[in-house]
PDB file of C-alpha atoms and ligand atoms in Angstrom:
ATOM      1  CA  MET A 102       3.464   5.134  22.981  1.00 98.00           C
ATOM      2  CA  LEU A 103       1.352   8.114  21.956  1.00 98.00           C
ATOM      3  CA  PRO A 104       1.932  11.393  23.815  1.00 97.00           C
ATOM      4  CA  VAL A 105      -1.313  13.359  24.022  1.00 96.00           C
ATOM      5  CA  ALA A 106      -0.762  15.642  27.013  1.00 94.00           C
ATOM      6  CA  GLY A 107       0.140  18.907  25.225  1.00 91.00           C
ATOM      7  CA  PHE A 108      -2.076  21.992  25.207  1.00 90.00           C
ATOM      8  CA  GLY A 109      -2.290  22.424  21.422  1.00 89.00           C
ATOM      9  CA  THR A 110      -1.896  26.188  21.760  1.00 91.00           C
ATOM     10  CA  ARG A 111      -1.295  26.692  18.043  1.00 93.00           C
ATOM     11  CA  VAL A 112      -4.823  25.601  17.232  1.00 93.00           C
ATOM     12  CA  LEU A 113      -6.638  27.561  19.952  1.00 95.00           C
ATOM     13  CA  PRO A 114      -9.501  28.268  20.431  1.00 95.00           C
ATOM     14  CA  ALA A 115     -10.469  24.866  18.936  1.00 90.00           C
ATOM     15  CA  THR A 116      -8.413  23.111  21.629  1.00 91.00           C
ATOM     16  CA  LYS A 117      -9.711  25.053  24.618  1.00 91.00           C
ATOM     17  CA  SER A 118     -11.987  22.196  25.689  1.00 90.00           C
ATOM     18  CA  ILE A 119     -11.313  19.501  23.032  1.00 91.00           C
ATOM     19  CA  PRO A 120      -7.973  17.656  22.845  1.00 94.00           C
ATOM     20  CA  LYS A 121      -6.077  18.508  19.648  1.00 93.00           C
ATOM     21  CA  GLU A 122      -5.801  14.777  18.969  1.00 94.00           C
ATOM     22  CA  MET A 123      -9.623  14.493  18.860  1.00 95.00           C
ATOM     23  CA  LEU A 124     -10.136  17.161  16.186  1.00 95.00           C
ATOM     24  CA  PRO A 125     -11.587  15.457  13.098  1.00 96.00           C
ATOM     25  CA  VAL A 126      -9.384  15.131  10.050  1.00 96.00           C
ATOM     26  CA  PHE A 127     -12.157  14.743   7.480  1.00 95.00           C
ATOM     27  CA  ASP A 128     -14.313  12.003   9.050  1.00 92.00           C
ATOM     28  CA  ARG A 129     -12.428  10.725  12.092  1.00 94.00           C
ATOM     29  CA  PRO A 130     -10.324  12.073  14.955  1.00 95.00           C
ATOM     30  CA  ALA A 131      -6.667  12.594  14.108  1.00 96.00           C
ATOM     31  CA  ILE A 132      -5.687  10.016  16.717  1.00 96.00           C
ATOM     32  CA  GLN A 133      -7.639   7.276  14.921  1.00 95.00           C
ATOM     33  CA  TYR A 134      -5.277   7.495  11.918  1.00 96.00           C
ATOM     34  CA  VAL A 135      -2.270   7.055  14.193  1.00 97.00           C
ATOM     35  CA  VAL A 136      -3.760   4.119  16.110  1.00 96.00           C
ATOM     36  CA  ASP A 137      -4.624   2.477  12.761  1.00 95.00           C
ATOM     37  CA  GLU A 138      -1.033   3.018  11.624  1.00 97.00           C
ATOM     38  CA  ALA A 139       0.248   1.374  14.826  1.00 96.00           C
ATOM     39  CA  LEU A 140      -2.059  -1.633  14.424  1.00 95.00           C
ATOM     40  CA  ALA A 141      -1.096  -2.029  10.763  1.00 95.00           C
ATOM     41  CA  ALA A 142       2.531  -2.293  11.879  1.00 96.00           C
ATOM     42  CA  GLY A 143       1.704  -5.118  14.312  1.00 95.00           C
ATOM     43  CA  ILE A 144       1.769  -3.080  17.546  1.00 95.00           C
ATOM     44  CA  GLU A 145      -0.076  -5.027  20.253  1.00 94.00           C
ATOM     45  CA  HIS A 146      -0.342  -2.553  23.118  1.00 96.00           C
ATOM     46  CA  ILE A 147      -0.809   1.207  22.994  1.00 97.00           C
ATOM     47  CA  VAL A 148       0.213   3.474  25.850  1.00 97.00           C
ATOM     48  CA  PHE A 149      -1.267   6.962  25.832  1.00 97.00           C
ATOM     49  CA  VAL A 150       0.401   9.625  27.928  1.00 97.00           C
ATOM     50  CA  THR A 151      -2.486  11.925  28.716  1.00 96.00           C
ATOM     51  CA  GLY A 152      -3.097  14.981  30.855  1.00 92.00           C
ATOM     52  CA  ARG A 153      -5.976  16.952  32.340  1.00 87.00           C
ATOM     53  CA  ASN A 154      -8.909  17.672  29.996  1.00 83.00           C
ATOM     54  CA  LYS A 155      -8.041  14.708  27.772  1.00 89.00           C
ATOM     55  CA  SER A 156     -10.680  12.249  28.955  1.00 90.00           C
ATOM     56  CA  ALA A 157     -12.409  12.443  25.537  1.00 93.00           C
ATOM     57  CA  ILE A 158      -9.550  10.290  24.210  1.00 95.00           C
ATOM     58  CA  GLU A 159     -10.148   7.501  26.758  1.00 94.00           C
ATOM     59  CA  ASP A 160     -13.892   7.641  26.103  1.00 93.00           C
ATOM     60  CA  TYR A 161     -13.346   7.447  22.355  1.00 94.00           C
ATOM     61  CA  PHE A 162     -11.531   4.119  22.677  1.00 94.00           C
ATOM     62  CA  ASP A 163     -14.104   2.709  25.138  1.00 92.00           C
ATOM     63  CA  ARG A 164     -17.512   1.181  24.513  1.00 90.00           C
ATOM     64  CA  ALA A 165     -20.345   3.744  24.235  1.00 88.00           C
ATOM     65  CA  TYR A 166     -23.241   1.768  25.780  1.00 88.00           C
ATOM     66  CA  GLU A 167     -25.959   4.427  25.582  1.00 91.00           C
ATOM     67  CA  LEU A 168     -25.124   5.253  21.987  1.00 91.00           C
ATOM     68  CA  GLU A 169     -25.051   1.584  20.951  1.00 90.00           C
ATOM     69  CA  ASP A 170     -28.367   0.889  22.731  1.00 90.00           C
ATOM     70  CA  SER A 171     -30.006   3.841  21.111  1.00 91.00           C
ATOM     71  CA  LEU A 172     -28.725   2.816  17.653  1.00 91.00           C
ATOM     72  CA  ARG A 173     -29.945  -0.761  18.202  1.00 92.00           C
ATOM     73  CA  LEU A 174     -33.421   0.441  19.164  1.00 92.00           C
ATOM     74  CA  LYS A 175     -33.543   2.425  15.932  1.00 92.00           C
ATOM     75  CA  GLY A 176     -32.411  -0.609  13.927  1.00 91.00           C
ATOM     76  CA  LYS A 177     -29.130   1.037  12.854  1.00 93.00           C
ATOM     77  CA  THR A 178     -27.215  -2.213  13.171  1.00 91.00           C
ATOM     78  CA  SER A 179     -24.525  -1.385  10.620  1.00 91.00           C
ATOM     79  CA  LEU A 180     -23.471   1.624  12.709  1.00 92.00           C
ATOM     80  CA  VAL A 181     -23.371  -0.569  15.824  1.00 90.00           C
ATOM     81  CA  ALA A 182     -21.197  -3.055  13.938  1.00 90.00           C
ATOM     82  CA  GLU A 183     -18.877  -0.227  12.889  1.00 87.00           C
ATOM     83  CA  LEU A 184     -18.484   0.917  16.495  1.00 87.00           C
ATOM     84  CA  GLU A 185     -17.891  -2.684  17.646  1.00 86.00           C
ATOM     85  CA  ALA A 186     -15.239  -3.214  14.976  1.00 84.00           C
ATOM     86  CA  GLY A 187     -13.329  -0.169  16.213  1.00 84.00           C
ATOM     87  CA  LEU A 188     -12.985  -1.559  19.759  1.00 88.00           C
ATOM     88  CA  ARG A 189      -9.614  -2.990  20.757  1.00 89.00           C
ATOM     89  CA  PRO A 190      -9.339  -6.077  22.971  1.00 90.00           C
ATOM     90  CA  ALA A 191      -9.818  -5.268  26.664  1.00 88.00           C
ATOM     91  CA  GLY A 192      -6.540  -4.433  28.373  1.00 91.00           C
ATOM     92  CA  SER A 193      -4.607  -3.597  25.194  1.00 94.00           C
ATOM     93  CA  MET A 194      -4.543   0.148  25.864  1.00 96.00           C
ATOM     94  CA  SER A 195      -3.011   1.886  28.874  1.00 96.00           C
ATOM     95  CA  PHE A 196      -3.350   5.489  29.939  1.00 96.00           C
ATOM     96  CA  VAL A 197      -0.785   7.197  32.132  1.00 97.00           C
ATOM     97  CA  ARG A 198      -0.824  10.832  33.198  1.00 95.00           C
ATOM     98  CA  GLN A 199       1.773  13.471  32.603  1.00 96.00           C
ATOM     99  CA  GLN A 200       0.971  15.882  35.413  1.00 93.00           C
ATOM    100  CA  GLY A 201       2.402  18.892  33.607  1.00 90.00           C
ATOM    101  CA  ALA A 202       3.264  19.487  29.943  1.00 90.00           C
ATOM    102  CA  LEU A 203       7.032  19.627  30.575  1.00 92.00           C
ATOM    103  CA  GLY A 204       7.948  18.515  27.068  1.00 94.00           C
ATOM    104  CA  LEU A 205       7.889  15.487  24.756  1.00 94.00           C
ATOM    105  CA  GLY A 206      10.925  13.908  26.458  1.00 95.00           C
ATOM    106  CA  HIS A 207       9.164  14.080  29.809  1.00 96.00           C
ATOM    107  CA  ALA A 208       5.970  12.629  28.282  1.00 96.00           C
ATOM    108  CA  VAL A 209       7.918   9.625  26.944  1.00 97.00           C
ATOM    109  CA  TRP A 210       9.587   9.136  30.351  1.00 97.00           C
ATOM    110  CA  CYS A 211       6.129   9.017  31.994  1.00 97.00           C
ATOM    111  CA  ALA A 212       5.438   5.753  30.108  1.00 97.00           C
ATOM    112  CA  ARG A 213       8.543   3.963  31.456  1.00 97.00           C
ATOM    113  CA  ASP A 214       6.838   1.625  33.942  1.00 96.00           C
ATOM    114  CA  VAL A 215       4.228   0.444  31.456  1.00 96.00           C
ATOM    115  CA  ILE A 216       6.715  -0.098  28.631  1.00 96.00           C
ATOM    116  CA  GLY A 217       9.415  -1.748  30.742  1.00 95.00           C
ATOM    117  CA  ASP A 218      12.608  -3.170  29.280  1.00 95.00           C
ATOM    118  CA  GLU A 219      11.593  -3.473  25.626  1.00 95.00           C
ATOM    119  CA  PRO A 220      12.088  -1.543  22.393  1.00 97.00           C
ATOM    120  CA  PHE A 221       9.021   0.593  21.680  1.00 97.00           C
ATOM    121  CA  ALA A 222       7.623   3.028  19.140  1.00 98.00           C
ATOM    122  CA  VAL A 223       6.756   6.673  19.817  1.00 98.00           C
ATOM    123  CA  MET A 224       4.178   8.169  17.458  1.00 98.00           C
ATOM    124  CA  LEU A 225       3.281  11.859  17.557  1.00 97.00           C
ATOM    125  CA  PRO A 226      -0.473  11.988  17.020  1.00 96.00           C
ATOM    126  CA  ASP A 227      -0.473  15.395  15.360  1.00 94.00           C
ATOM    127  CA  MET A 228       1.751  14.111  12.557  1.00 95.00           C
ATOM    128  CA  LEU A 229      -0.330  12.080  10.104  1.00 97.00           C
ATOM    129  CA  MET A 230       1.434   9.961   7.533  1.00 96.00           C
ATOM    130  CA  MET A 231      -0.072   9.171   4.180  1.00 95.00           C
ATOM    131  CA  ALA A 232       1.858   6.073   3.128  1.00 95.00           C
ATOM    132  CA  GLN A 233       1.293   2.618   1.732  1.00 92.00           C
ATOM    133  CA  PRO A 234       2.466   0.484   3.509  1.00 95.00           C
ATOM    134  CA  SER A 235       2.124   2.618   6.623  1.00 95.00           C
ATOM    135  CA  CYS A 236       5.122   4.613   7.841  1.00 97.00           C
ATOM    136  CA  LEU A 237       5.542   2.494  10.986  1.00 97.00           C
ATOM    137  CA  THR A 238       5.272  -0.711   8.914  1.00 97.00           C
ATOM    138  CA  GLN A 239       8.153   0.524   6.727  1.00 97.00           C
ATOM    139  CA  MET A 240      10.092   1.344   9.896  1.00 97.00           C
ATOM    140  CA  VAL A 241       9.508  -2.076  11.455  1.00 97.00           C
ATOM    141  CA  GLU A 242      10.828  -3.677   8.243  1.00 97.00           C
ATOM    142  CA  ALA A 243      13.955  -1.499   8.381  1.00 96.00           C
ATOM    143  CA  TYR A 244      14.329  -2.109  12.133  1.00 97.00           C
ATOM    144  CA  ASN A 245      14.293  -5.864  11.546  1.00 96.00           C
ATOM    145  CA  GLU A 246      17.387  -5.309   9.366  1.00 93.00           C
ATOM    146  CA  VAL A 247      19.405  -2.802  11.399  1.00 94.00           C
ATOM    147  CA  GLY A 248      18.027  -2.894  14.978  1.00 95.00           C
ATOM    148  CA  GLY A 249      19.071  -0.175  17.416  1.00 96.00           C
ATOM    149  CA  ASN A 250      17.164   3.092  17.226  1.00 97.00           C
ATOM    150  CA  LEU A 251      15.338   4.270  14.139  1.00 97.00           C
ATOM    151  CA  ILE A 252      13.481   7.462  13.267  1.00 97.00           C
ATOM    152  CA  ALA A 253      11.409   8.410  10.225  1.00 97.00           C
ATOM    153  CA  VAL A 254      12.543  11.455   8.234  1.00 96.00           C
ATOM    154  CA  GLU A 255      11.277  13.406   5.247  1.00 96.00           C
ATOM    155  CA  PRO A 256      12.703  16.287   3.180  1.00 95.00           C
ATOM    156  CA  THR A 257      11.381  19.737   4.121  1.00 93.00           C
ATOM    157  CA  ASP A 258      11.718  23.350   2.927  1.00 92.00           C
ATOM    158  CA  THR A 259      11.334  24.599   6.499  1.00 91.00           C
ATOM    159  CA  PRO A 260      13.952  22.816   8.648  1.00 92.00           C
ATOM    160  CA  GLU A 261      13.793  25.686  11.165  1.00 91.00           C
ATOM    161  CA  LEU A 262      10.402  24.381  12.349  1.00 87.00           C
ATOM    162  CA  TYR A 263      11.513  20.840  13.205  1.00 87.00           C
ATOM    163  CA  GLY A 264      14.213  18.550  14.525  1.00 88.00           C
ATOM    164  CA  VAL A 265      16.675  17.859  11.694  1.00 92.00           C
ATOM    165  CA  ILE A 266      19.239  15.056  11.347  1.00 94.00           C
ATOM    166  CA  THR A 267      22.958  15.193  10.634  1.00 94.00           C
ATOM    167  CA  PRO A 268      23.611  12.241   8.282  1.00 95.00           C
ATOM    168  CA  GLU A 269      26.838  10.257   8.323  1.00 93.00           C
ATOM    169  CA  SER A 270      26.298   7.852   5.418  1.00 93.00           C
ATOM    170  CA  ARG A 271      23.449   6.635   3.309  1.00 92.00           C
ATOM    171  CA  ASP A 272      22.371   3.279   1.875  1.00 92.00           C
ATOM    172  CA  GLY A 273      19.228   3.771  -0.225  1.00 91.00           C
ATOM    173  CA  ARG A 274      16.562   5.142   2.081  1.00 94.00           C
ATOM    174  CA  LEU A 275      18.422   4.169   5.238  1.00 96.00           C
ATOM    175  CA  ILE A 276      20.711   6.813   6.712  1.00 96.00           C
ATOM    176  CA  LYS A 277      23.299   6.258   9.411  1.00 95.00           C
ATOM    177  CA  MET A 278      23.079   9.241  11.705  1.00 95.00           C
ATOM    178  CA  LYS A 279      25.791  11.374  13.257  1.00 92.00           C
ATOM    179  CA  GLY A 280      23.568  13.761  15.155  1.00 92.00           C
ATOM    180  CA  MET A 281      20.419  15.862  15.219  1.00 90.00           C
ATOM    181  CA  VAL A 282      19.445  19.407  16.100  1.00 87.00           C
ATOM    182  CA  GLU A 283      16.157  20.830  17.281  1.00 83.00           C
ATOM    183  CA  LYS A 284      14.829  23.752  15.160  1.00 85.00           C
ATOM    184  CA  PRO A 285      18.140  24.901  13.551  1.00 88.00           C
ATOM    185  CA  LYS A 286      18.476  28.285  11.865  1.00 89.00           C
ATOM    186  CA  ARG A 287      17.589  27.760   8.211  1.00 87.00           C
ATOM    187  CA  ASP A 288      21.126  28.445   6.901  1.00 89.00           C
ATOM    188  CA  GLU A 289      22.722  26.297   9.623  1.00 90.00           C
ATOM    189  CA  ALA A 290      20.554  23.183   9.162  1.00 92.00           C
ATOM    190  CA  PRO A 291      22.802  20.083   8.803  1.00 93.00           C
ATOM    191  CA  SER A 292      20.356  18.568   6.252  1.00 94.00           C
ATOM    192  CA  ASN A 293      16.851  19.114   4.894  1.00 92.00           C
ATOM    193  CA  LEU A 294      15.620  15.889   6.519  1.00 95.00           C
ATOM    194  CA  PHE A 295      13.232  16.548   9.367  1.00 93.00           C
ATOM    195  CA  ILE A 296      12.252  14.117  12.104  1.00 94.00           C
ATOM    196  CA  SER A 297       8.676  13.485  11.184  1.00 93.00           C
ATOM    197  CA  GLY A 298       7.235  12.081  14.401  1.00 95.00           C
ATOM    198  CA  ARG A 299       7.789   8.317  14.357  1.00 97.00           C
ATOM    199  CA  TYR A 300      10.518   6.714  16.450  1.00 98.00           C
ATOM    200  CA  ILE A 301      11.572   3.193  17.406  1.00 98.00           C
ATOM    201  CA  LEU A 302      13.678   3.469  20.548  1.00 97.00           C
ATOM    202  CA  GLN A 303      15.557   1.192  22.924  1.00 97.00           C
ATOM    203  CA  PRO A 304      14.513   1.276  26.604  1.00 97.00           C
ATOM    204  CA  GLU A 305      17.891   2.758  27.660  1.00 96.00           C
ATOM    205  CA  ILE A 306      16.398   6.116  26.580  1.00 96.00           C
ATOM    206  CA  PHE A 307      14.433   6.146  29.872  1.00 96.00           C
ATOM    207  CA  ASP A 308      17.603   6.386  32.020  1.00 94.00           C
ATOM    208  CA  LEU A 309      18.749   9.358  29.947  1.00 94.00           C
ATOM    209  CA  LEU A 310      15.348  11.049  30.088  1.00 95.00           C
ATOM    210  CA  ALA A 311      15.363  10.686  33.875  1.00 92.00           C
ATOM    211  CA  SER A 312      18.298  13.094  34.085  1.00 90.00           C
ATOM    212  CA  GLN A 313      17.468  15.235  31.030  1.00 85.00           C
ATOM    213  CA  GLN A 314      17.546  18.983  31.687  1.00 82.00           C
ATOM    214  CA  ALA A 315      15.133  21.322  29.892  1.00 80.00           C
ATOM    215  CA  GLY A 316      16.401  22.372  26.455  1.00 83.00           C
ATOM    216  CA  ALA A 317      14.898  24.363  23.558  1.00 76.00           C
ATOM    217  CA  GLY A 318      11.748  26.252  24.563  1.00 80.00           C
ATOM    218  CA  GLY A 319      12.344  25.400  28.246  1.00 86.00           C
ATOM    219  CA  GLU A 320      10.978  21.875  27.583  1.00 87.00           C
ATOM    220  CA  ILE A 321      12.502  18.457  28.282  1.00 89.00           C
ATOM    221  CA  GLN A 322      13.287  17.481  24.712  1.00 89.00           C
ATOM    222  CA  LEU A 323      13.294  13.903  23.427  1.00 92.00           C
ATOM    223  CA  THR A 324      15.843  15.018  20.811  1.00 90.00           C
ATOM    224  CA  ASP A 325      18.396  15.894  23.531  1.00 90.00           C
ATOM    225  CA  SER A 326      18.223  12.430  25.115  1.00 92.00           C
ATOM    226  CA  MET A 327      18.317  10.757  21.683  1.00 94.00           C
ATOM    227  CA  ALA A 328      21.504  12.698  20.905  1.00 91.00           C
ATOM    228  CA  ARG A 329      23.037  11.287  24.125  1.00 91.00           C
ATOM    229  CA  LEU A 330      21.832   7.747  23.359  1.00 94.00           C
ATOM    230  CA  MET A 331      23.486   8.037  19.961  1.00 94.00           C
ATOM    231  CA  GLN A 332      26.889   8.090  21.700  1.00 92.00           C
ATOM    232  CA  THR A 333      26.454   4.466  22.800  1.00 94.00           C
ATOM    233  CA  GLN A 334      23.888   2.920  20.444  1.00 95.00           C
ATOM    234  CA  ALA A 335      23.280   2.648  16.701  1.00 92.00           C
ATOM    235  CA  PHE A 336      20.899   5.270  15.296  1.00 95.00           C
ATOM    236  CA  HIS A 337      19.431   5.247  11.812  1.00 97.00           C
ATOM    237  CA  ALA A 338      16.944   7.421   9.971  1.00 97.00           C
ATOM    238  CA  LEU A 339      14.575   6.026   7.348  1.00 97.00           C
ATOM    239  CA  GLU A 340      13.459   8.333   4.559  1.00 97.00           C
ATOM    240  CA  TYR A 341      10.113   6.579   4.353  1.00 96.00           C
ATOM    241  CA  VAL A 342       7.991   6.471   1.200  1.00 96.00           C
ATOM    242  CA  GLY A 343       4.996   8.715   1.782  1.00 96.00           C
ATOM    243  CA  ARG A 344       4.093  12.157   3.021  1.00 95.00           C
ATOM    244  CA  THR A 345       3.783  13.697   6.476  1.00 95.00           C
ATOM    245  CA  TYR A 346       0.939  16.066   7.349  1.00 95.00           C
ATOM    246  CA  ASP A 347       1.671  18.210  10.386  1.00 93.00           C
ATOM    247  CA  CYS A 348      -1.714  18.982  11.954  1.00 92.00           C
ATOM    248  CA  GLY A 349      -0.189  20.973  14.800  1.00 91.00           C
ATOM    249  CA  ASP A 350      -1.074  24.385  13.372  1.00 92.00           C
ATOM    250  CA  LYS A 351      -4.134  25.757  11.614  1.00 95.00           C
ATOM    251  CA  ILE A 352      -2.963  25.626   7.997  1.00 96.00           C
ATOM    252  CA  GLY A 353      -1.314  22.223   8.455  1.00 94.00           C
ATOM    253  CA  TYR A 354      -4.570  20.956   9.917  1.00 95.00           C
ATOM    254  CA  LEU A 355      -6.491  22.302   6.918  1.00 96.00           C
ATOM    255  CA  ARG A 356      -3.973  20.714   4.513  1.00 96.00           C
ATOM    256  CA  ALA A 357      -4.347  17.340   6.236  1.00 97.00           C
ATOM    257  CA  THR A 358      -8.140  17.541   6.228  1.00 97.00           C
ATOM    258  CA  VAL A 359      -8.193  18.318   2.500  1.00 97.00           C
ATOM    259  CA  ALA A 360      -5.649  15.610   1.651  1.00 97.00           C
ATOM    260  CA  PHE A 361      -7.449  12.888   3.610  1.00 97.00           C
ATOM    261  CA  ALA A 362     -10.831  13.943   2.199  1.00 97.00           C
ATOM    262  CA  LEU A 363      -9.503  13.835  -1.375  1.00 97.00           C
ATOM    263  CA  THR A 364      -8.044  10.349  -0.926  1.00 96.00           C
ATOM    264  CA  ASN A 365     -11.085   8.922   0.866  1.00 95.00           C
ATOM    265  CA  ASP A 366     -12.439   5.930  -1.123  1.00 93.00           C
ATOM    266  CA  GLU A 367     -16.073   6.820  -0.555  1.00 94.00           C
ATOM    267  CA  PHE A 368     -16.051  10.624  -0.569  1.00 96.00           C
ATOM    268  CA  GLY A 369     -12.901  11.607  -2.523  1.00 96.00           C
ATOM    269  CA  GLU A 370     -14.654  12.614  -5.745  1.00 96.00           C
ATOM    270  CA  LYS A 371     -17.387  14.533  -3.975  1.00 97.00           C
ATOM    271  CA  ALA A 372     -14.776  16.262  -1.817  1.00 96.00           C
ATOM    272  CA  ALA A 373     -12.833  17.342  -4.945  1.00 96.00           C
ATOM    273  CA  ALA A 374     -16.000  18.708  -6.572  1.00 96.00           C
ATOM    274  CA  THR A 375     -16.922  20.550  -3.353  1.00 96.00           C
ATOM    275  CA  LEU A 376     -13.475  22.121  -3.053  1.00 95.00           C
ATOM    276  CA  ARG A 377     -13.446  23.154  -6.736  1.00 95.00           C
ATOM    277  CA  ALA A 378     -16.866  24.761  -6.296  1.00 94.00           C
ATOM    278  CA  ALA A 379     -15.746  26.566  -3.141  1.00 93.00           C
ATOM    279  CA  LEU A 380     -12.673  27.960  -4.922  1.00 92.00           C
ATOM    280  CA  ALA A 381     -14.761  29.019  -7.933  1.00 91.00           C
ATOM    281  CA  ASP A 382     -17.195  30.812  -5.558  1.00 89.00           C
ATOM    282  CA  LYS A 383     -14.304  32.678  -4.009  1.00 83.00           C
ATOM    283  CA  GLY A 384     -13.263  33.783  -7.524  1.00 75.00           C
TER     284      GLY A 384
HETATM  285  P1  LIG B  41       3.499  19.517  20.166  1.00 70.29           P
HETATM  286  O1  LIG B  41       4.462  20.497  20.675  1.00 70.29           O
HETATM  287  O2  LIG B  41       3.226  19.450  18.707  1.00 70.29           O
HETATM  288  O3  LIG B  41       2.069  19.689  20.848  1.00 70.29           O
HETATM  289  O4  LIG B  41       3.884  18.081  20.718  1.00 70.29           O
HETATM  290  P2  LIG B  41       1.501  20.777  21.813  1.00 70.29           P
HETATM  291  O5  LIG B  41       2.484  21.154  22.874  1.00 70.29           O
HETATM  292  O6  LIG B  41       0.196  20.231  22.268  1.00 70.29           O
HETATM  293  O7  LIG B  41       1.211  21.966  20.785  1.00 70.29           O
HETATM  294  P3  LIG B  41       1.456  23.547  20.825  1.00 70.29           P
HETATM  295  O8  LIG B  41       2.898  23.733  20.500  1.00 70.29           O
HETATM  296  O9  LIG B  41       1.055  24.033  22.194  1.00 70.29           O
HETATM  297  O10 LIG B  41       0.554  24.061  19.758  1.00 70.29           O
HETATM  298  C1  LIG B  41       3.766  16.879  19.961  1.00 70.29           C
HETATM  299  C2  LIG B  41       2.910  15.871  20.719  1.00 70.29           C
HETATM  300  O11 LIG B  41       3.461  15.638  22.007  1.00 70.29           O
HETATM  301  C3  LIG B  41       2.481  15.815  23.007  1.00 70.29           C
HETATM  302  C4  LIG B  41       1.392  16.702  22.390  1.00 70.29           C
HETATM  303  O12 LIG B  41       0.109  16.388  22.961  1.00 70.29           O
HETATM  304  C5  LIG B  41       1.472  16.358  20.921  1.00 70.29           C
HETATM  305  O13 LIG B  41       0.582  15.315  20.592  1.00 70.29           O
HETATM  306  N1  LIG B  41       3.112  16.422  24.204  1.00 70.29           N
HETATM  307  C6  LIG B  41       3.870  17.534  24.077  1.00 70.29           C
HETATM  308  C7  LIG B  41       2.903  15.833  25.434  1.00 70.29           C
HETATM  309  O14 LIG B  41       2.205  14.796  25.547  1.00 70.29           O
HETATM  310  N2  LIG B  41       3.492  16.402  26.528  1.00 70.29           N
HETATM  311  C8  LIG B  41       4.253  17.519  26.461  1.00 70.29           C
HETATM  312  O15 LIG B  41       4.744  17.979  27.510  1.00 70.29           O
HETATM  313  C9  LIG B  41       4.440  18.102  25.185  1.00 70.29           C
END
């Protein structure tokens, strides 16, 4: 389940008429990286929770007849093949609407009828993970061992910007959790491990979200319902091997673009030379 109904106010004006999730990170929309991560982990069906002005996302994952025709007429068959290869089987993506951006918890709840009574993954599309194997693949492996609910975490110097976990005990990279807090004051943070935007949750979360009151920032927070679910179900955090790029603000977006350009198989070296030249120009 990918929530894409937010306004992306931290990257305005870029997001005034383009969904944040469609902004290119080097050569493809941010959301493409997250869908690829889901597919690599064996996810079979993707549910997008969208809102008004987000139709570009649905169009991106659909066939583009006019474009394909025009490319064919010009003999650009390799580009047509590339577009074809990116298409998912018909019926394997669903789109539901969140009628107002009431918070991440509310967005997840909006997917309840499509997901039904099964464990599912939530992936925040503005958090891009550079990891091999992919972050969600590592999580699925850990989930197959411990079950219950599992979230990905990573150390941070700025816990005040994120949800942070309270660990109970640790076994290698797997941490049994005692609790979590949303955006703690820096000196009150229970750990330096932030919740990096990948979750595997049990369907019982939907009942809790149904009655969840607004929390931090006046939004219905997923963290608040997870904290309640933790009272009855096992909850683990996985300190996954890799690095999270938060594209939700302007500098984070720049950092992600640079990192993904530098590690691109085809363009990495050229990107490095271009960036070095740009820095030298600046003096
Ligand atoms: P963010 O808080 O990072 O996104 O939510 P935002 O609200 O779009 O950004 P700002 O704070 O205004 O800059 C993480 C993800 O959850 C989605 C967002 O689209 C984003 O991908 N989201 C958030 C929803 O789908 N619905 C909501 O009510 C809130």
